[in-house]
Coordinates of N, CA and C in Angstrom, one line a residue:
M751 N 61.2 -141.3 59.3 CA 60.9 -140.1 59.9 C 60.9 -139.0 58.9
K752 N 61.7 -139.0 57.8 CA 61.6 -138.0 56.8 C 60.3 -138.1 56.1
L753 N 59.8 -139.3 55.9 CA 58.5 -139.5 55.2 C 57.3 -138.8 56.0
L754 N 57.4 -139.1 57.3 CA 56.3 -138.5 58.1 C 56.4 -136.9 58.1
F755 N 57.6 -136.4 58.2 CA 57.8 -135.0 58.1 C 57.3 -134.3 56.8
L756 N 57.7 -135.1 55.7 CA 57.2 -134.6 54.4 C 55.6 -134.7 54.2
T757 N 55.0 -135.8 54.8 CA 53.6 -135.9 54.8 C 52.9 -134.7 55.5
L758 N 53.4 -134.5 56.8 CA 52.8 -133.5 57.6 C 53.0 -132.1 56.9
L759 N 54.1 -131.8 56.3 CA 54.4 -130.6 55.6 C 53.4 -130.4 54.4
L760 N 53.2 -131.5 53.6 CA 52.3 -131.4 52.6 C 50.9 -131.2 53.0
C761 N 50.5 -131.8 54.0 CA 49.1 -131.6 54.6 C 48.9 -130.3 55.0
S762 N 49.9 -129.7 55.8 CA 49.7 -128.4 56.2 C 49.7 -127.3 55.0
L763 N 50.4 -127.5 54.0 CA 50.4 -126.7 52.9 C 49.0 -126.7 52.2
L764 N 48.4 -127.9 52.1 CA 47.1 -128.1 51.5 C 46.0 -127.4 52.3
L765 N 46.1 -127.5 53.7 CA 45.2 -126.9 54.5 C 45.3 -125.4 54.5
C766 N 46.5 -124.9 54.4 CA 46.7 -123.4 54.4 C 46.1 -122.9 53.1
S767 N 46.4 -123.5 52.0 CA 45.9 -123.1 50.7 C 44.4 -123.1 50.6
S768 N 43.7 -124.1 51.3 CA 42.2 -124.1 51.2 C 41.6 -123.2 52.1
V769 N 42.3 -122.8 53.1 CA 41.8 -121.8 54.1 C 41.9 -120.4 53.5
F770 N 43.0 -120.1 52.9 CA 43.3 -118.7 52.3 C 42.7 -118.4 50.9
A771 N 42.4 -119.5 50.3 CA 41.9 -119.3 48.8 C 40.7 -118.4 48.7
P772 N 39.6 -118.6 49.6 CA 38.5 -117.7 49.4 C 38.8 -116.3 49.8
T773 N 39.7 -116.0 50.6 CA 40.2 -114.6 50.9 C 40.9 -113.9 49.7
M774 N 41.5 -114.7 48.9 CA 42.3 -114.3 47.8 C 41.5 -114.2 46.4
A775 N 40.2 -114.6 46.5 CA 39.3 -114.5 45.3 C 39.1 -113.1 44.8
Q776 N 39.0 -112.9 43.5 CA 38.7 -111.6 42.9 C 37.2 -111.1 43.4
P777 N 37.2 -109.9 43.7 CA 35.8 -109.4 44.0 C 35.0 -109.3 42.7
R778 N 33.7 -109.6 42.8 CA 32.8 -109.5 41.8 C 32.6 -108.1 41.3
S779 N 32.5 -107.9 40.0 CA 32.4 -106.5 39.5 C 31.1 -105.9 39.8
P780 N 31.1 -104.6 40.1 CA 29.8 -103.9 40.4 C 28.7 -104.1 39.5
F781 N 29.0 -104.2 38.2 CA 28.0 -104.5 37.1 C 27.3 -105.8 37.5
C782 N 28.0 -106.9 37.7 CA 27.4 -108.2 37.9 C 26.8 -108.2 39.3
E783 N 27.3 -107.6 40.2 CA 26.7 -107.6 41.6 C 25.3 -107.0 41.5
G784 N 25.2 -105.9 40.9 CA 23.9 -105.3 40.7 C 22.9 -106.0 39.9
K785 N 23.4 -106.5 38.7 CA 22.5 -107.3 37.9 C 22.0 -108.6 38.6
C786 N 22.9 -109.3 39.3 CA 22.5 -110.5 40.1 C 21.6 -110.3 41.2
K787 N 21.8 -109.2 41.9 CA 20.9 -108.9 43.0 C 19.5 -108.8 42.5
G788 N 19.3 -108.0 41.3 CA 18.0 -107.9 40.7 C 17.5 -109.3 40.2
R789 N 18.4 -110.1 39.6 CA 18.0 -111.4 39.0 C 17.5 -112.3 40.2
C790 N 18.2 -112.3 41.3 CA 17.9 -113.3 42.4 C 17.1 -112.8 43.4
N791 N 16.5 -111.5 43.2 CA 15.7 -110.9 44.2 C 14.6 -111.8 44.8
K792 N 13.9 -112.6 44.0 CA 12.8 -113.4 44.5 C 13.2 -114.9 44.7
A793 N 14.4 -115.2 44.5 CA 14.9 -116.7 44.6 C 14.6 -117.3 46.0
A794 N 14.2 -118.5 46.1 CA 14.0 -119.1 47.3 C 15.4 -119.4 48.0
V795 N 16.4 -119.7 47.2 CA 17.8 -119.9 47.8 C 18.7 -118.8 47.2
W796 N 18.6 -117.7 47.9 CA 19.2 -116.5 47.3 C 20.7 -116.6 47.2
D797 N 21.4 -117.1 48.1 CA 22.8 -117.2 48.1 C 23.4 -118.1 47.0
R798 N 22.7 -119.2 46.7 CA 23.0 -120.1 45.6 C 22.8 -119.4 44.2
C799 N 21.7 -118.8 44.1 CA 21.3 -118.0 43.0 C 22.4 -116.9 42.6
F800 N 22.7 -116.2 43.7 CA 23.7 -115.1 43.5 C 25.0 -115.5 43.2
K801 N 25.4 -116.7 43.7 CA 26.8 -117.3 43.5 C 26.8 -117.7 41.9
Y802 N 25.8 -118.5 41.5 CA 25.9 -118.9 40.1 C 25.6 -117.8 39.0
C803 N 24.7 -116.9 39.4 CA 24.5 -115.7 38.6 C 25.8 -115.0 38.4
G804 N 26.6 -114.8 39.5 CA 27.8 -114.1 39.4 C 28.9 -114.7 38.6
I805 N 28.9 -116.1 38.7 CA 29.9 -116.9 37.9 C 29.5 -116.7 36.4
C806 N 28.2 -116.8 36.0 CA 27.8 -116.7 34.7 C 28.1 -115.3 34.1
C807 N 27.7 -114.3 34.9 CA 27.8 -112.8 34.5 C 29.3 -112.6 34.2
E808 N 30.2 -113.0 35.1 CA 31.6 -112.7 34.9 C 32.1 -113.3 33.5
E809 N 31.7 -114.5 33.3 CA 32.0 -115.2 32.0 C 31.3 -114.6 30.8
C810 N 30.1 -114.2 30.9 CA 29.3 -113.8 29.7 C 29.1 -112.2 29.6
Q811 N 29.4 -111.6 30.7 CA 29.2 -110.1 30.7 C 27.8 -109.7 30.4
C812 N 26.9 -110.4 30.8 CA 25.5 -110.0 30.7 C 24.6 -111.0 31.6
V813 N 23.5 -110.4 32.0 CA 22.5 -111.1 32.9 C 21.1 -110.7 32.2
P814 N 20.3 -111.7 32.0 CA 19.0 -111.4 31.5 C 18.1 -110.6 32.4
S815 N 17.2 -109.7 32.0 CA 16.3 -108.8 32.7 C 15.3 -109.7 33.5
G816 N 14.9 -109.1 34.5 CA 13.8 -109.8 35.3 C 14.4 -110.8 36.3
T817 N 13.4 -111.4 37.0 CA 13.8 -112.5 38.0 C 13.7 -113.8 37.5
Y818 N 13.1 -114.0 36.3 CA 13.1 -115.4 35.7 C 12.8 -115.3 34.2
G819 N 13.3 -116.2 33.5 CA 13.2 -116.3 32.1 C 14.0 -115.2 31.3
N820 N 13.6 -114.8 30.2 CA 14.3 -113.8 29.4 C 15.6 -114.2 28.9
K821 N 16.1 -115.5 29.0 CA 17.4 -115.9 28.7 C 17.8 -115.7 27.3
H822 N 16.8 -115.5 26.4 CA 17.1 -115.2 25.0 C 17.9 -113.9 24.9
E823 N 17.9 -113.0 25.9 CA 18.6 -111.8 25.8 C 20.1 -112.0 25.9
C824 N 20.5 -113.1 26.5 CA 22.0 -113.4 26.7 C 22.2 -114.9 26.4
P825 N 22.5 -115.1 25.1 CA 22.7 -116.6 24.7 C 23.8 -117.2 25.4
C826 N 24.9 -116.5 25.8 CA 26.0 -117.2 26.5 C 25.5 -117.7 27.9
Y827 N 24.8 -116.9 28.5 CA 24.2 -117.1 29.9 C 23.1 -118.3 29.7
R828 N 22.4 -118.2 28.7 CA 21.3 -119.3 28.4 C 22.0 -120.7 28.2
D829 N 23.1 -120.7 27.4 CA 23.7 -121.9 27.0 C 24.7 -122.6 27.9
K830 N 25.0 -122.0 29.1 CA 26.0 -122.6 30.1 C 25.2 -123.7 30.7
V831 N 25.8 -124.9 30.8 CA 25.2 -126.1 31.5 C 26.2 -126.6 32.5
N832 N 25.7 -127.3 33.6 CA 26.6 -128.0 34.5 C 27.0 -129.4 34.0
N833 N 27.7 -130.1 34.8 CA 28.2 -131.3 34.3 C 27.1 -132.4 34.1
K834 N 25.8 -132.1 34.5 CA 24.7 -133.0 34.4 C 23.9 -132.6 33.2
G835 N 24.3 -131.6 32.5 CA 23.6 -131.0 31.3 C 22.4 -130.1 31.6
K836 N 22.3 -129.8 32.9 CA 21.1 -128.8 33.2 C 21.7 -127.4 33.2
P837 N 20.8 -126.4 33.1 CA 21.2 -125.0 33.1 C 22.0 -124.7 34.3
K838 N 23.2 -124.0 34.1 CA 24.0 -123.6 35.2 C 23.6 -122.2 35.7
C839 N 23.1 -121.4 34.9 CA 22.8 -120.0 35.2 C 21.3 -119.8 35.6
P840 N 21.0 -119.1 36.8 CA 19.6 -118.9 37.2 C 18.8 -117.9 36.3

């Protein structure tokens, strides 16, 4: 009986933390939000572009100009890769 109670308690804690985690996330800085809106303006999948651009901008504190290319302007942004070795930042 105690094992069942502990299992249910653990599951409920995990569920609550996953539900409330997005609401407790830090808001994106106005600098990154503006730069990423411009960068992802013509993207086919805007929400994904905006998400990853925001992640990269927060870490690198820069976003290349234009909607494509120009990554030489921000080496940190250019050099970020995902776990498959492909560019992380749009």
